Structure formats: structure tokens, C-alpha cells
PDB file of C-alpha atoms in Angstrom:
ATOM      1  CA  MET F   1      97.675 -37.016 -47.279  1.00 89.00           C
ATOM      2  CA  ASN F   2      94.194 -35.140 -47.104  1.00 93.00           C
ATOM      3  CA  ILE F   3      91.738 -35.838 -49.742  1.00 94.00           C
ATOM      4  CA  LEU F   4      89.104 -32.975 -50.089  1.00 95.00           C
ATOM      5  CA  ILE F   5      86.046 -34.011 -51.985  1.00 95.00           C
ATOM      6  CA  LEU F   6      84.305 -30.804 -53.421  1.00 95.00           C
ATOM      7  CA  GLY F   7      80.616 -30.502 -54.463  1.00 93.00           C
ATOM      8  CA  THR F   8      77.524 -28.203 -54.582  1.00 92.00           C
ATOM      9  CA  SER F   9      76.925 -30.073 -51.033  1.00 92.00           C
ATOM     10  CA  GLY F  10      79.050 -31.499 -48.554  1.00 93.00           C
ATOM     11  CA  VAL F  11      76.485 -33.576 -46.973  1.00 93.00           C
ATOM     12  CA  HIS F  12      74.999 -35.309 -49.921  1.00 93.00           C
ATOM     13  CA  HIS F  13      76.683 -36.795 -52.966  1.00 94.00           C
ATOM     14  CA  THR F  14      80.197 -35.871 -51.775  1.00 95.00           C
ATOM     15  CA  LEU F  15      79.380 -37.684 -48.419  1.00 95.00           C
ATOM     16  CA  ILE F  16      78.361 -40.740 -50.199  1.00 95.00           C
ATOM     17  CA  ALA F  17      81.496 -40.627 -52.379  1.00 96.00           C
ATOM     18  CA  ALA F  18      83.745 -40.134 -49.205  1.00 96.00           C
ATOM     19  CA  ASN F  19      81.975 -43.114 -47.386  1.00 95.00           C
ATOM     20  CA  MET F  20      82.432 -45.151 -50.724  1.00 94.00           C
ATOM     21  CA  LEU F  21      86.086 -44.288 -50.722  1.00 94.00           C
ATOM     22  CA  LEU F  22      86.446 -45.282 -47.100  1.00 94.00           C
ATOM     23  CA  ASP F  23      84.563 -48.689 -47.894  1.00 92.00           C
ATOM     24  CA  ARG F  24      81.869 -47.703 -45.364  1.00 91.00           C
ATOM     25  CA  PHE F  25      79.134 -47.360 -47.521  1.00 91.00           C
ATOM     26  CA  LYS F  26      76.493 -50.126 -47.590  1.00 87.00           C
ATOM     27  CA  GLY F  27      73.561 -48.533 -49.647  1.00 84.00           C
ATOM     28  CA  GLU F  28      71.913 -46.972 -46.517  1.00 88.00           C
ATOM     29  CA  LEU F  29      71.885 -43.261 -46.796  1.00 88.00           C
ATOM     30  CA  THR F  30      70.339 -42.092 -43.550  1.00 86.00           C
ATOM     31  CA  THR F  31      72.830 -43.966 -41.297  1.00 89.00           C
ATOM     32  CA  MET F  32      75.779 -41.850 -42.787  1.00 91.00           C
ATOM     33  CA  LYS F  33      76.751 -39.310 -40.079  1.00 91.00           C
ATOM     34  CA  GLY F  34      75.969 -35.751 -41.256  1.00 90.00           C
ATOM     35  CA  TYR F  35      73.740 -36.998 -44.119  1.00 90.00           C
ATOM     36  CA  CYS F  36      71.487 -33.944 -45.173  1.00 89.00           C
ATOM     37  CA  ASP F  37      72.784 -31.884 -42.234  1.00 88.00           C
ATOM     38  CA  THR F  38      72.526 -28.608 -44.055  1.00 86.00           C
ATOM     39  CA  TRP F  39      73.661 -26.470 -40.992  1.00 86.00           C
ATOM     40  CA  LEU F  40      76.886 -28.436 -41.082  1.00 88.00           C
ATOM     41  CA  ASP F  41      77.226 -27.816 -44.891  1.00 88.00           C
ATOM     42  CA  ARG F  42      76.586 -23.994 -44.587  1.00 85.00           C
ATOM     43  CA  SER F  43      79.649 -23.666 -42.082  1.00 85.00           C
ATOM     44  CA  GLY F  44      81.811 -23.656 -45.191  1.00 86.00           C
ATOM     45  CA  CYS F  45      84.507 -25.695 -43.150  1.00 90.00           C
ATOM     46  CA  PRO F  46      85.618 -29.025 -44.603  1.00 94.00           C
ATOM     47  CA  ILE F  47      83.718 -31.846 -43.129  1.00 95.00           C
ATOM     48  CA  TYR F  48      85.960 -34.710 -41.640  1.00 95.00           C
ATOM     49  CA  VAL F  49      84.434 -38.106 -42.815  1.00 95.00           C
ATOM     50  CA  GLY F  50      87.046 -40.457 -41.838  1.00 95.00           C
ATOM     51  CA  THR F  51      90.578 -42.057 -42.414  1.00 94.00           C
ATOM     52  CA  ASP F  52      91.258 -44.753 -45.008  1.00 90.00           C
ATOM     53  CA  ARG F  53      93.548 -47.870 -44.489  1.00 88.00           C
ATOM     54  CA  ASP F  54      96.406 -45.893 -46.125  1.00 88.00           C
ATOM     55  CA  GLY F  55      96.107 -43.004 -43.573  1.00 91.00           C
ATOM     56  CA  HIS F  56      94.562 -40.583 -45.962  1.00 92.00           C
ATOM     57  CA  ARG F  57      92.124 -38.189 -44.122  1.00 95.00           C
ATOM     58  CA  VAL F  58      88.838 -37.757 -46.094  1.00 96.00           C
ATOM     59  CA  TYR F  59      86.863 -34.597 -46.109  1.00 96.00           C
ATOM     60  CA  THR F  60      83.856 -33.172 -47.893  1.00 96.00           C
ATOM     61  CA  LEU F  61      83.044 -29.519 -48.836  1.00 95.00           C
ATOM     62  CA  GLY F  62      79.899 -28.070 -50.067  1.00 92.00           C
ATOM     63  CA  VAL F  63      80.066 -24.755 -51.872  1.00 91.00           C
ATOM     64  CA  GLY F  64      76.645 -24.260 -53.400  1.00 88.00           C
ATOM     65  CA  ARG F  65      76.333 -23.206 -56.888  1.00 87.00           C
ATOM     66  CA  GLU F  66      79.644 -21.495 -57.318  1.00 88.00           C
ATOM     67  CA  LEU F  67      81.386 -24.825 -57.715  1.00 90.00           C
ATOM     68  CA  LYS F  68      83.683 -23.699 -60.631  1.00 91.00           C
ATOM     69  CA  VAL F  69      84.949 -20.379 -58.545  1.00 92.00           C
ATOM     70  CA  ALA F  70      85.451 -22.420 -55.498  1.00 93.00           C
ATOM     71  CA  ARG F  71      87.567 -25.022 -57.542  1.00 92.00           C
ATOM     72  CA  LYS F  72      89.675 -22.427 -58.945  1.00 93.00           C
ATOM     73  CA  ALA F  73      90.170 -20.577 -55.731  1.00 94.00           C
ATOM     74  CA  LEU F  74      91.300 -23.844 -53.926  1.00 94.00           C
ATOM     75  CA  GLY F  75      93.773 -24.510 -56.958  1.00 92.00           C
ATOM     76  CA  SER F  76      95.057 -21.070 -56.434  1.00 93.00           C
ATOM     77  CA  MET F  77      95.459 -21.840 -52.655  1.00 93.00           C
ATOM     78  CA  LEU F  78      97.497 -25.057 -53.680  1.00 92.00           C
ATOM     79  CA  GLU F  79      99.688 -22.861 -56.002  1.00 91.00           C
ATOM     80  CA  LEU F  80     100.077 -20.236 -53.395  1.00 92.00           C
ATOM     81  CA  PHE F  81     101.146 -22.625 -50.443  1.00 91.00           C
ATOM     82  CA  ARG F  82     103.198 -24.945 -52.887  1.00 88.00           C
ATOM     83  CA  ASP F  83     105.489 -25.908 -49.977  1.00 85.00           C
ATOM     84  CA  SER F  84     102.632 -26.629 -47.399  1.00 86.00           C
ATOM     85  CA  PRO F  85     103.673 -29.278 -44.883  1.00 89.00           C
ATOM     86  CA  HIS F  86     100.501 -31.461 -45.630  1.00 89.00           C
ATOM     87  CA  GLN F  87      99.718 -32.718 -49.166  1.00 89.00           C
ATOM     88  CA  VAL F  88      96.145 -32.062 -50.097  1.00 92.00           C
ATOM     89  CA  VAL F  89      94.232 -33.486 -53.065  1.00 92.00           C
ATOM     90  CA  VAL F  90      91.068 -31.796 -54.221  1.00 92.00           C
ATOM     91  CA  THR F  91      88.688 -33.395 -56.235  1.00 92.00           C
ATOM     92  CA  GLU F  92      85.151 -32.795 -57.454  1.00 93.00           C
ATOM     93  CA  ILE F  93      82.179 -34.959 -57.343  1.00 93.00           C
ATOM     94  CA  THR F  94      79.119 -34.172 -59.605  1.00 92.00           C
ATOM     95  CA  ILE F  95      75.600 -35.837 -60.087  1.00 92.00           C
ATOM     96  CA  GLN F  96      72.728 -35.241 -62.273  1.00 92.00           C
ATOM     97  CA  GLY F  97      69.855 -33.679 -60.523  1.00 87.00           C
ATOM     98  CA  GLU F  98      71.957 -31.281 -58.290  1.00 87.00           C
ATOM     99  CA  LEU F  99      69.242 -28.673 -58.398  1.00 89.00           C
ATOM    100  CA  TRP F 100      66.756 -31.085 -56.682  1.00 89.00           C
ATOM    101  CA  ILE F 101      69.352 -31.495 -53.999  1.00 89.00           C
ATOM    102  CA  ARG F 102      69.763 -27.520 -53.553  1.00 87.00           C
ATOM    103  CA  MET F 103      66.040 -27.225 -53.551  1.00 87.00           C
ATOM    104  CA  ALA F 104      65.726 -29.999 -50.842  1.00 86.00           C
ATOM    105  CA  MET F 105      68.343 -28.197 -48.774  1.00 85.00           C
ATOM    106  CA  LEU F 106      66.296 -24.953 -48.974  1.00 84.00           C
ATOM    107  CA  CYS F 107      63.296 -26.962 -47.494  1.00 82.00           C
ATOM    108  CA  SER F 108      65.508 -27.763 -44.499  1.00 79.00           C
ATOM    109  CA  HIS F 109      64.485 -24.302 -42.992  1.00 78.00           C
ATOM    110  CA  LEU F 110      60.832 -25.259 -43.007  1.00 80.00           C
ATOM    111  CA  PRO F 111      59.009 -27.249 -40.204  1.00 79.00           C
ATOM    112  CA  TRP F 112      59.684 -31.076 -41.041  1.00 81.00           C
ATOM    113  CA  GLY F 113      62.311 -29.677 -43.396  1.00 81.00           C
ATOM    114  CA  ARG F 114      65.208 -32.215 -42.533  1.00 82.00           C
ATOM    115  CA  ARG F 115      62.595 -35.055 -43.312  1.00 86.00           C
ATOM    116  CA  VAL F 116      61.568 -33.429 -46.594  1.00 88.00           C
ATOM    117  CA  ASN F 117      65.284 -33.021 -47.490  1.00 87.00           C
ATOM    118  CA  GLU F 118      66.112 -36.635 -46.781  1.00 87.00           C
ATOM    119  CA  LEU F 119      63.155 -37.801 -48.974  1.00 90.00           C
ATOM    120  CA  ILE F 120      63.893 -35.588 -51.956  1.00 91.00           C
ATOM    121  CA  SER F 121      67.521 -36.260 -51.755  1.00 90.00           C
ATOM    122  CA  GLY F 122      67.324 -39.944 -51.237  1.00 91.00           C
ATOM    123  CA  ARG F 123      65.078 -40.023 -54.358  1.00 91.00           C
ATOM    124  CA  VAL F 124      67.715 -38.236 -56.352  1.00 92.00           C
ATOM    125  CA  LEU F 125      70.950 -39.975 -54.912  1.00 92.00           C
ATOM    126  CA  ARG F 126      69.664 -43.571 -55.172  1.00 92.00           C
ATOM    127  CA  GLY F 127      69.547 -43.081 -58.795  1.00 92.00           C
ATOM    128  CA  GLN F 128      72.961 -41.537 -59.154  1.00 92.00           C
ATOM    129  CA  LEU F 129      74.743 -44.397 -57.074  1.00 94.00           C
ATOM    130  CA  PRO F 130      76.462 -46.048 -60.031  1.00 94.00           C
ATOM    131  CA  ARG F 131      77.595 -42.525 -61.268  1.00 95.00           C
ATOM    132  CA  ILE F 132      79.094 -41.835 -57.964  1.00 95.00           C
ATOM    133  CA  GLN F 133      80.621 -45.124 -57.548  1.00 94.00           C
ATOM    134  CA  SER F 134      82.447 -44.793 -61.053  1.00 94.00           C
ATOM    135  CA  GLN F 135      83.707 -41.436 -60.143  1.00 94.00           C
ATOM    136  CA  VAL F 136      85.043 -42.837 -56.727  1.00 94.00           C
ATOM    137  CA  GLU F 137      86.935 -45.655 -58.765  1.00 93.00           C
ATOM    138  CA  ARG F 138      88.605 -43.089 -60.829  1.00 91.00           C
ATOM    139  CA  LEU F 139      89.422 -40.839 -57.746  1.00 90.00           C
ATOM    140  CA  ARG F 140      91.109 -44.004 -56.272  1.00 89.00           C
ATOM    141  CA  ALA F 141      93.208 -44.443 -59.223  1.00 87.00           C
ATOM    142  CA  GLN F 142      94.163 -40.585 -59.215  1.00 84.00           C
ATOM    143  CA  ILE F 143      94.976 -40.721 -55.558  1.00 82.00           C
ATOM    144  CA  GLY F 144      97.393 -43.721 -56.139  1.00 77.00           C
ATOM    145  CA  LEU F 145      98.991 -41.559 -58.779  1.00 71.00           C
ATOM    146  CA  ALA F 146      99.264 -38.528 -56.520  1.00 69.00           C
ATOM    147  CA  SER F 147     100.497 -40.597 -53.744  1.00 68.00           C
ATOM    148  CA  GLY F 148     103.401 -41.906 -55.856  1.00 63.00           C
ATOM    149  CA  GLU F 149     104.532 -38.526 -57.042  1.00 58.00           C
ATOM    150  CA  GLY F 150     106.253 -37.790 -53.668  1.00 51.00           C
ATOM    151  CA  GLY F 151     106.813 -34.345 -52.242  1.00 49.00           C
ATOM    152  CA  ASN F 152     104.451 -32.412 -50.115  1.00 50.00           C
ATOM    153  CA  HIS F 153     102.694 -30.433 -52.828  1.00 55.00           C
ATOM    154  CA  GLY F 154      98.921 -30.807 -53.285  1.00 62.00           C
ATOM    155  CA  ALA F 155      97.201 -31.444 -56.349  1.00 65.00           C
ATOM    156  CA  LEU F 156      93.895 -30.331 -57.967  1.00 65.00           C
ATOM    157  CA  LEU F 157      92.676 -33.404 -59.744  1.00 63.00           C
ATOM    158  CA  GLU F 158      90.955 -33.224 -63.168  1.00 50.00           C
ATOM    159  CA  ARG F 159      87.176 -33.524 -62.711  1.00 50.00           C
ATOM    160  CA  VAL F 160      86.284 -37.045 -62.165  1.00 46.00           C
ATOM    161  CA  ALA F 161      82.913 -36.689 -63.535  1.00 38.00           C
ATOM    162  CA  GLN F 162      81.981 -38.522 -66.767  1.00 35.00           C
TER     163      GLN F 162
ATOM    164  CA  MET V   1     102.185 -14.189 -43.962  1.00 92.00           C
ATOM    165  CA  LYS V   2      99.674 -14.152 -46.861  1.00 95.00           C
ATOM    166  CA  ILE V   3      96.773 -11.651 -46.594  1.00 96.00           C
ATOM    167  CA  ILE V   4      93.829 -12.381 -49.015  1.00 96.00           C
ATOM    168  CA  TYR V   5      91.067  -9.628 -49.363  1.00 96.00           C
ATOM    169  CA  HIS V   6      88.049 -11.007 -51.007  1.00 94.00           C
ATOM    170  CA  CYS V   7      84.704  -9.571 -52.397  1.00 92.00           C
ATOM    171  CA  PHE V   8      81.947 -10.395 -55.019  1.00 90.00           C
ATOM    172  CA  GLY V   9      84.007  -9.333 -58.118  1.00 85.00           C
ATOM    173  CA  GLY V  10      87.497  -9.019 -56.791  1.00 87.00           C
ATOM    174  CA  SER V  11      87.922  -5.627 -58.525  1.00 84.00           C
ATOM    175  CA  HIS V  12      86.599  -2.958 -56.254  1.00 89.00           C
ATOM    176  CA  SER V  13      86.220  -3.155 -52.564  1.00 92.00           C
ATOM    177  CA  SER V  14      88.902  -6.049 -52.137  1.00 94.00           C
ATOM    178  CA  VAL V  15      91.345  -4.251 -54.475  1.00 95.00           C
ATOM    179  CA  THR V  16      90.813  -0.913 -52.588  1.00 95.00           C
ATOM    180  CA  ALA V  17      91.463  -2.468 -49.274  1.00 96.00           C
ATOM    181  CA  ALA V  18      94.538  -4.280 -50.516  1.00 96.00           C
ATOM    182  CA  ALA V  19      95.784  -0.922 -52.073  1.00 96.00           C
ATOM    183  CA  ILE V  20      95.365   0.912 -48.727  1.00 96.00           C
ATOM    184  CA  HIS V  21      97.149  -1.877 -47.003  1.00 96.00           C
ATOM    185  CA  LEU V  22     100.160  -1.614 -49.383  1.00 96.00           C
ATOM    186  CA  GLY V  23     100.223   2.310 -49.100  1.00 94.00           C
ATOM    187  CA  MET V  24      99.191   2.762 -52.677  1.00 95.00           C
ATOM    188  CA  LEU V  25      96.090   4.957 -51.530  1.00 95.00           C
ATOM    189  CA  PRO V  26      96.002   7.460 -48.704  1.00 93.00           C
ATOM    190  CA  THR V  27      94.464   6.703 -45.362  1.00 91.00           C
ATOM    191  CA  HIS V  28      93.966  10.081 -44.244  1.00 90.00           C
ATOM    192  CA  ARG V  29      91.984  11.424 -47.018  1.00 93.00           C
ATOM    193  CA  LEU V  30      89.643  10.231 -49.917  1.00 94.00           C
ATOM    194  CA  PRO V  31      91.646   9.275 -53.009  1.00 93.00           C
ATOM    195  CA  THR V  32      90.581  10.910 -56.354  1.00 92.00           C
ATOM    196  CA  SER V  33      89.025   9.035 -59.151  1.00 89.00           C
ATOM    197  CA  GLN V  34      92.231   9.044 -61.047  1.00 91.00           C
ATOM    198  CA  GLU V  35      94.141   7.674 -58.000  1.00 93.00           C
ATOM    199  CA  LEU V  36      91.557   4.738 -57.654  1.00 91.00           C
ATOM    200  CA  LEU V  37      91.576   3.968 -61.475  1.00 90.00           C
ATOM    201  CA  ALA V  38      95.329   3.752 -61.350  1.00 92.00           C
ATOM    202  CA  VAL V  39      95.395   0.978 -58.854  1.00 93.00           C
ATOM    203  CA  PRO V  40      96.377  -2.412 -60.568  1.00 92.00           C
ATOM    204  CA  HIS V  41      93.297  -4.633 -60.910  1.00 89.00           C
ATOM    205  CA  PHE V  42      90.909  -1.899 -59.985  1.00 89.00           C
ATOM    206  CA  ASP V  43      87.533  -2.182 -61.978  1.00 84.00           C
ATOM    207  CA  LYS V  44      89.599  -4.631 -64.447  1.00 81.00           C
ATOM    208  CA  THR V  45      88.174  -8.043 -63.448  1.00 78.00           C
ATOM    209  CA  GLY V  46      87.383 -10.484 -66.385  1.00 79.00           C
ATOM    210  CA  LYS V  47      84.927 -13.234 -66.044  1.00 79.00           C
ATOM    211  CA  ASN V  48      87.998 -15.673 -66.070  1.00 84.00           C
ATOM    212  CA  ASP V  49      89.494 -13.884 -63.031  1.00 86.00           C
ATOM    213  CA  PHE V  50      86.783 -15.228 -60.694  1.00 90.00           C
ATOM    214  CA  GLY V  51      88.225 -17.773 -58.127  1.00 91.00           C
ATOM    215  CA  ILE V  52      91.920 -16.654 -59.024  1.00 93.00           C
ATOM    216  CA  ILE V  53      94.037 -15.459 -56.265  1.00 94.00           C
ATOM    217  CA  ARG V  54      95.835 -12.333 -57.743  1.00 94.00           C
ATOM    218  CA  GLU V  55      98.939 -10.834 -56.251  1.00 94.00           C
ATOM    219  CA  MET V  56      98.831  -6.982 -55.474  1.00 94.00           C
ATOM    220  CA  GLY V  57     102.119  -6.686 -53.747  1.00 95.00           C
ATOM    221  CA  ILE V  58     104.278  -6.939 -50.427  1.00 96.00           C
ATOM    222  CA  ASP V  59     103.693  -4.635 -47.564  1.00 93.00           C
ATOM    223  CA  GLU V  60     106.286  -3.091 -45.275  1.00 93.00           C
ATOM    224  CA  TYR V  61     106.371  -6.173 -43.021  1.00 92.00           C
ATOM    225  CA  GLY V  62     107.018  -8.404 -45.853  1.00 93.00           C
ATOM    226  CA  ASN V  63     103.444  -9.909 -45.916  1.00 95.00           C
ATOM    227  CA  GLN V  64     102.052 -10.837 -49.384  1.00 96.00           C
ATOM    228  CA  VAL V  65      98.750  -9.040 -50.216  1.00 97.00           C
ATOM    229  CA  TYR V  66      96.285 -10.829 -52.705  1.00 96.00           C
ATOM    230  CA  VAL V  67      92.763 -10.105 -54.052  1.00 95.00           C
ATOM    231  CA  LEU V  68      90.051 -12.521 -54.964  1.00 94.00           C
ATOM    232  CA  GLY V  69      86.590 -12.510 -56.593  1.00 91.00           C
ATOM    233  CA  LYS V  70      84.355 -15.073 -55.001  1.00 89.00           C
ATOM    234  CA  LYS V  71      81.027 -14.369 -56.827  1.00 87.00           C
ATOM    235  CA  HIS V  72      78.125 -15.896 -54.736  1.00 85.00           C
ATOM    236  CA  LEU V  73      80.223 -17.837 -52.202  1.00 85.00           C
ATOM    237  CA  GLY V  74      79.342 -15.388 -49.487  1.00 81.00           C
ATOM    238  CA  GLU V  75      80.136 -15.208 -45.875  1.00 82.00           C
ATOM    239  CA  ARG V  76      81.249 -19.087 -45.675  1.00 85.00           C
ATOM    240  CA  PHE V  77      84.076 -18.328 -48.124  1.00 90.00           C
ATOM    241  CA  ASN V  78      86.233 -17.168 -45.214  1.00 90.00           C
ATOM    242  CA  TRP V  79      85.837 -20.620 -43.733  1.00 91.00           C
ATOM    243  CA  VAL V  80      86.576 -22.313 -46.995  1.00 93.00           C
ATOM    244  CA  LEU V  81      89.904 -20.757 -47.424  1.00 94.00           C
ATOM    245  CA  GLN V  82      90.791 -21.245 -43.796  1.00 93.00           C
ATOM    246  CA  GLY V  83      89.641 -24.827 -43.775  1.00 93.00           C
ATOM    247  CA  MET V  84      91.673 -25.466 -46.751  1.00 94.00           C
ATOM    248  CA  ALA V  85      94.744 -23.740 -44.964  1.00 94.00           C
ATOM    249  CA  CYS V  86      94.189 -26.011 -42.122  1.00 93.00           C
ATOM    250  CA  LEU V  87      94.206 -29.156 -44.092  1.00 93.00           C
ATOM    251  CA  MET V  88      97.510 -27.898 -45.809  1.00 93.00           C
ATOM    252  CA  GLY V  89      99.016 -27.158 -42.458  1.00 92.00           C
ATOM    253  CA  VAL V  90      99.384 -23.493 -43.109  1.00 93.00           C
ATOM    254  CA  GLU V  91      96.390 -21.872 -41.262  1.00 90.00           C
ATOM    255  CA  GLN V  92      99.055 -19.654 -39.069  1.00 91.00           C
ATOM    256  CA  GLU V  93     100.469 -18.160 -42.469  1.00 92.00           C
ATOM    257  CA  LEU V  94      97.124 -16.966 -43.799  1.00 94.00           C
ATOM    258  CA  VAL V  95      94.631 -14.217 -43.158  1.00 95.00           C
ATOM    259  CA  VAL V  96      91.416 -13.943 -44.952  1.00 95.00           C
ATOM    260  CA  VAL V  97      89.406 -10.681 -45.099  1.00 95.00           C
ATOM    261  CA  ASN V  98      85.862 -10.230 -46.511  1.00 94.00           C
ATOM    262  CA  THR V  99      85.524  -6.677 -47.739  1.00 94.00           C
ATOM    263  CA  MET V 100      81.754  -7.309 -48.881  1.00 90.00           C
ATOM    264  CA  VAL V 101      80.435  -5.946 -45.554  1.00 89.00           C
ATOM    265  CA  TYR V 102      81.374  -2.398 -46.923  1.00 87.00           C
ATOM    266  CA  VAL V 103      80.091  -2.723 -50.518  1.00 85.00           C
ATOM    267  CA  ASN V 104      77.304  -0.197 -50.898  1.00 85.00           C
ATOM    268  CA  TRP V 105      74.255  -0.213 -53.494  1.00 86.00           C
ATOM    269  CA  ILE V 106      76.236   2.169 -55.698  1.00 84.00           C
ATOM    270  CA  MET V 107      79.109  -0.348 -56.132  1.00 82.00           C
ATOM    271  CA  MET V 108      76.560  -2.998 -56.673  1.00 81.00           C
ATOM    272  CA  VAL V 109      74.835  -0.921 -59.363  1.00 80.00           C
ATOM    273  CA  ARG V 110      78.151  -0.597 -61.025  1.00 74.00           C
ATOM    274  CA  GLY V 111      78.943  -4.299 -60.831  1.00 70.00           C
ATOM    275  CA  PHE V 112      75.426  -4.950 -62.538  1.00 71.00           C
ATOM    276  CA  LEU V 113      76.142  -2.395 -65.426  1.00 71.00           C
ATOM    277  CA  SER V 114      79.559  -3.681 -66.003  1.00 66.00           C
ATOM    278  CA  ARG V 115      78.921  -7.604 -65.727  1.00 63.00           C
ATOM    279  CA  ARG V 116      75.284  -7.973 -66.735  1.00 64.00           C
ATOM    280  CA  ALA V 117      74.205  -4.985 -68.894  1.00 62.00           C
ATOM    281  CA  GLY V 118      77.809  -4.892 -70.500  1.00 64.00           C
ATOM    282  CA  VAL V 119      78.294  -0.943 -70.395  1.00 65.00           C
ATOM    283  CA  PRO V 120      81.401  -0.678 -68.182  1.00 63.00           C
ATOM    284  CA  LEU V 121      81.987   2.999 -69.139  1.00 66.00           C
ATOM    285  CA  VAL V 122      78.899   4.160 -67.972  1.00 66.00           C
ATOM    286  CA  GLY V 123      79.400   2.529 -64.586  1.00 71.00           C
ATOM    287  CA  ARG V 124      83.044   3.808 -63.954  1.00 77.00           C
ATOM    288  CA  PRO V 125      82.085   7.135 -62.370  1.00 81.00           C
ATOM    289  CA  LEU V 126      79.571   5.290 -60.233  1.00 82.00           C
ATOM    290  CA  VAL V 127      82.185   2.821 -58.757  1.00 84.00           C
ATOM    291  CA  CYS V 128      84.597   5.520 -57.951  1.00 87.00           C
ATOM    292  CA  LEU V 129      81.576   7.451 -56.071  1.00 87.00           C
ATOM    293  CA  GLY V 130      80.769   4.348 -54.436  1.00 89.00           C
ATOM    294  CA  THR V 131      84.244   3.372 -53.625  1.00 91.00           C
ATOM    295  CA  ARG V 132      84.817   6.728 -52.207  1.00 91.00           C
ATOM    296  CA  ARG V 133      81.617   6.457 -49.849  1.00 91.00           C
ATOM    297  CA  ALA V 134      82.975   3.206 -48.544  1.00 92.00           C
ATOM    298  CA  TYR V 135      86.604   4.301 -48.413  1.00 94.00           C
ATOM    299  CA  PHE V 136      87.161   5.147 -44.709  1.00 94.00           C
ATOM    300  CA  ASP V 137      85.387   1.920 -43.642  1.00 94.00           C
ATOM    301  CA  LEU V 138      87.594   0.051 -45.878  1.00 95.00           C
ATOM    302  CA  ALA V 139      90.701   1.996 -44.433  1.00 95.00           C
ATOM    303  CA  ALA V 140      89.469   1.122 -40.854  1.00 95.00           C
ATOM    304  CA  LEU V 141      89.243  -2.602 -41.867  1.00 95.00           C
ATOM    305  CA  VAL V 142      92.669  -2.440 -43.245  1.00 96.00           C
ATOM    306  CA  LYS V 143      94.007  -0.852 -39.948  1.00 95.00           C
ATOM    307  CA  THR V 144      92.332  -3.653 -38.006  1.00 95.00           C
ATOM    308  CA  VAL V 145      93.918  -6.351 -40.223  1.00 95.00           C
ATOM    309  CA  LYS V 146      97.426  -4.803 -39.829  1.00 94.00           C
ATOM    310  CA  ILE V 147      97.193  -4.810 -36.054  1.00 92.00           C
ATOM    311  CA  LYS V 148      95.961  -8.382 -36.225  1.00 89.00           C
ATOM    312  CA  VAL V 149      98.912  -9.299 -38.455  1.00 88.00           C
ATOM    313  CA  ALA V 150     101.445  -7.457 -36.366  1.00 85.00           C
ATOM    314  CA  HIS V 151     100.285  -9.771 -33.222  1.00 77.00           C
TER     315      HIS V 151
END
């Protein structure tokens, strides 16, 4: 099964969630591969983060401010390719202060922008870790249910945010 | 094969391209306003339609043709859909076409009048004019897509 974690950014809170899901997150943000890499995020391709012990491949995807539209489009894709060979579970992670993250990403184009991005994002994200953790716990439960359903069809999970 | 044409609203350039693809509109001449307005989904997108992949029909080779409004998802949207297709293992069955590159300022003004200013009837002649201006570019794009799909 492939797990796609959707968010406004694929290299901030969604990346933390993916690392938490993989039991890799130790509280240090800057050591995560791809963290605050806005060029990676802007490509639009799902970012592979790792594979969990059950063999689920975990990806993140950042879609900017049009999260709702992207979510609907990916849901439509799942409907369109109902008999696809690989099962994909799409879920969404949200935090408070996403506007700050978006502003921090804009700073990336400036000199020292990456560092500014890391500083602002770090400040926002550290305060949101409990919220992300709780969403990841819910996601784990939902993945367990989706895995037990059988068949190859994907699923668009209910938003796991509070 | 499934072919998705996408643009900002999913109601003008993408619908026109899909209609050309399906033979609903001519390729050798400009369509009349009546012909354009008779195309399913043309100028009829509601705010809940954004992000929904809507079927337009099946072409002469059996390919299913769809349209989609992506709002501000921009250039990256091709990769979002292709990336999702890769995760699902169906990347060989999907072609994603961005028609935004042929959207002109007249069509943008029409979109503004319809969605922001709330006066769709005023903008209707404008959208026909704008679409007719972009028409042969869209027809050329469709021709390229058909060649790509055939191979």
C-alpha cells in the first residue's frame, strides 16, 4: 500500500507526519531529509519518505493553498482508476499557522532564504508537534482499517485533523 | 487510456480542447458561439466542480476524455496527477494536458466577471470571443495529444 500525506507543503508538517508514521522522528526538524526544501516541494511530484515495517510506502505532497481542490482531484483519480494495481491511501495533515509556513517558503527565494525558512518554520512547527502527533495516531488507526478491507482499491481518508 | 484536459475553471479552454478531441467541434474552421455554448460543461462550472474530474466522452480510439478545473494549482498540477497515477501503478493509462497556456486575457476577464463579480451573462459573449481567439492553438494542442496517444 502507498500512503500519500497531503498538505499545503510537502516538506514541512507533512514531512514530520511521515517521519512520525515511520517511527523515525526524534524531535529534531533539520535532520529530516528534504526538510524546508521548497524546490523539491514545488515540483508537484509526491516525495518518497520511506517504507514502514508493514511495507507501506509513505509519500508527502504539497499543493499550496488549493488543498481542497487537490484533495477532490485525487479523490476523483481514485474513483477513475478504481481497479488500479496498487492501493493508495490519501490523507491530509493540517496545522495552525500554515500561513506562516507559506510565507517562510516565499522567503526561500531570497539570499539566506533557506535559513529564514527553517527559522520561521521551526518556530511554528515545534508548537504544532502534539497536534501532528495526534493526527498521525488517527492516521495509523485508519490505515489499519484500510489495510483490512482487502482489494486493490484506494481510499481517500476522512481528514484526520481535529 | 484516460485523457484529462485541465485549466483554471474547467469550463472553457479545457472543455473546448476536449470537445475538439471528441469531434464535437470542427478543427478546420472557427466554431460559432452557438456551437461553443452547446458543448456540455462549456461555461457551466459551479464552485463545487473544482477538483472534480468530469467525463466529456469517448474518442474514436476508445480513449476516455475528461475535464478538470484546478484553480490556482498551476503548472505543478500535471505532476500531481501523474505522480498519483504512478503511485496507483496506472501511469501508462493516463495523459494529462494543461490547456492554461492558451488562455488569453479575454477569457480571464470573463472568468473574473463570472466568478468574482457575479455577472455571468455579461461575460458570455466575451468568453466566446476569447475562446475563438485561442481556438486554433487549442486545436493544434489536441492534434499533438492525439498523436502522442496513438503512439
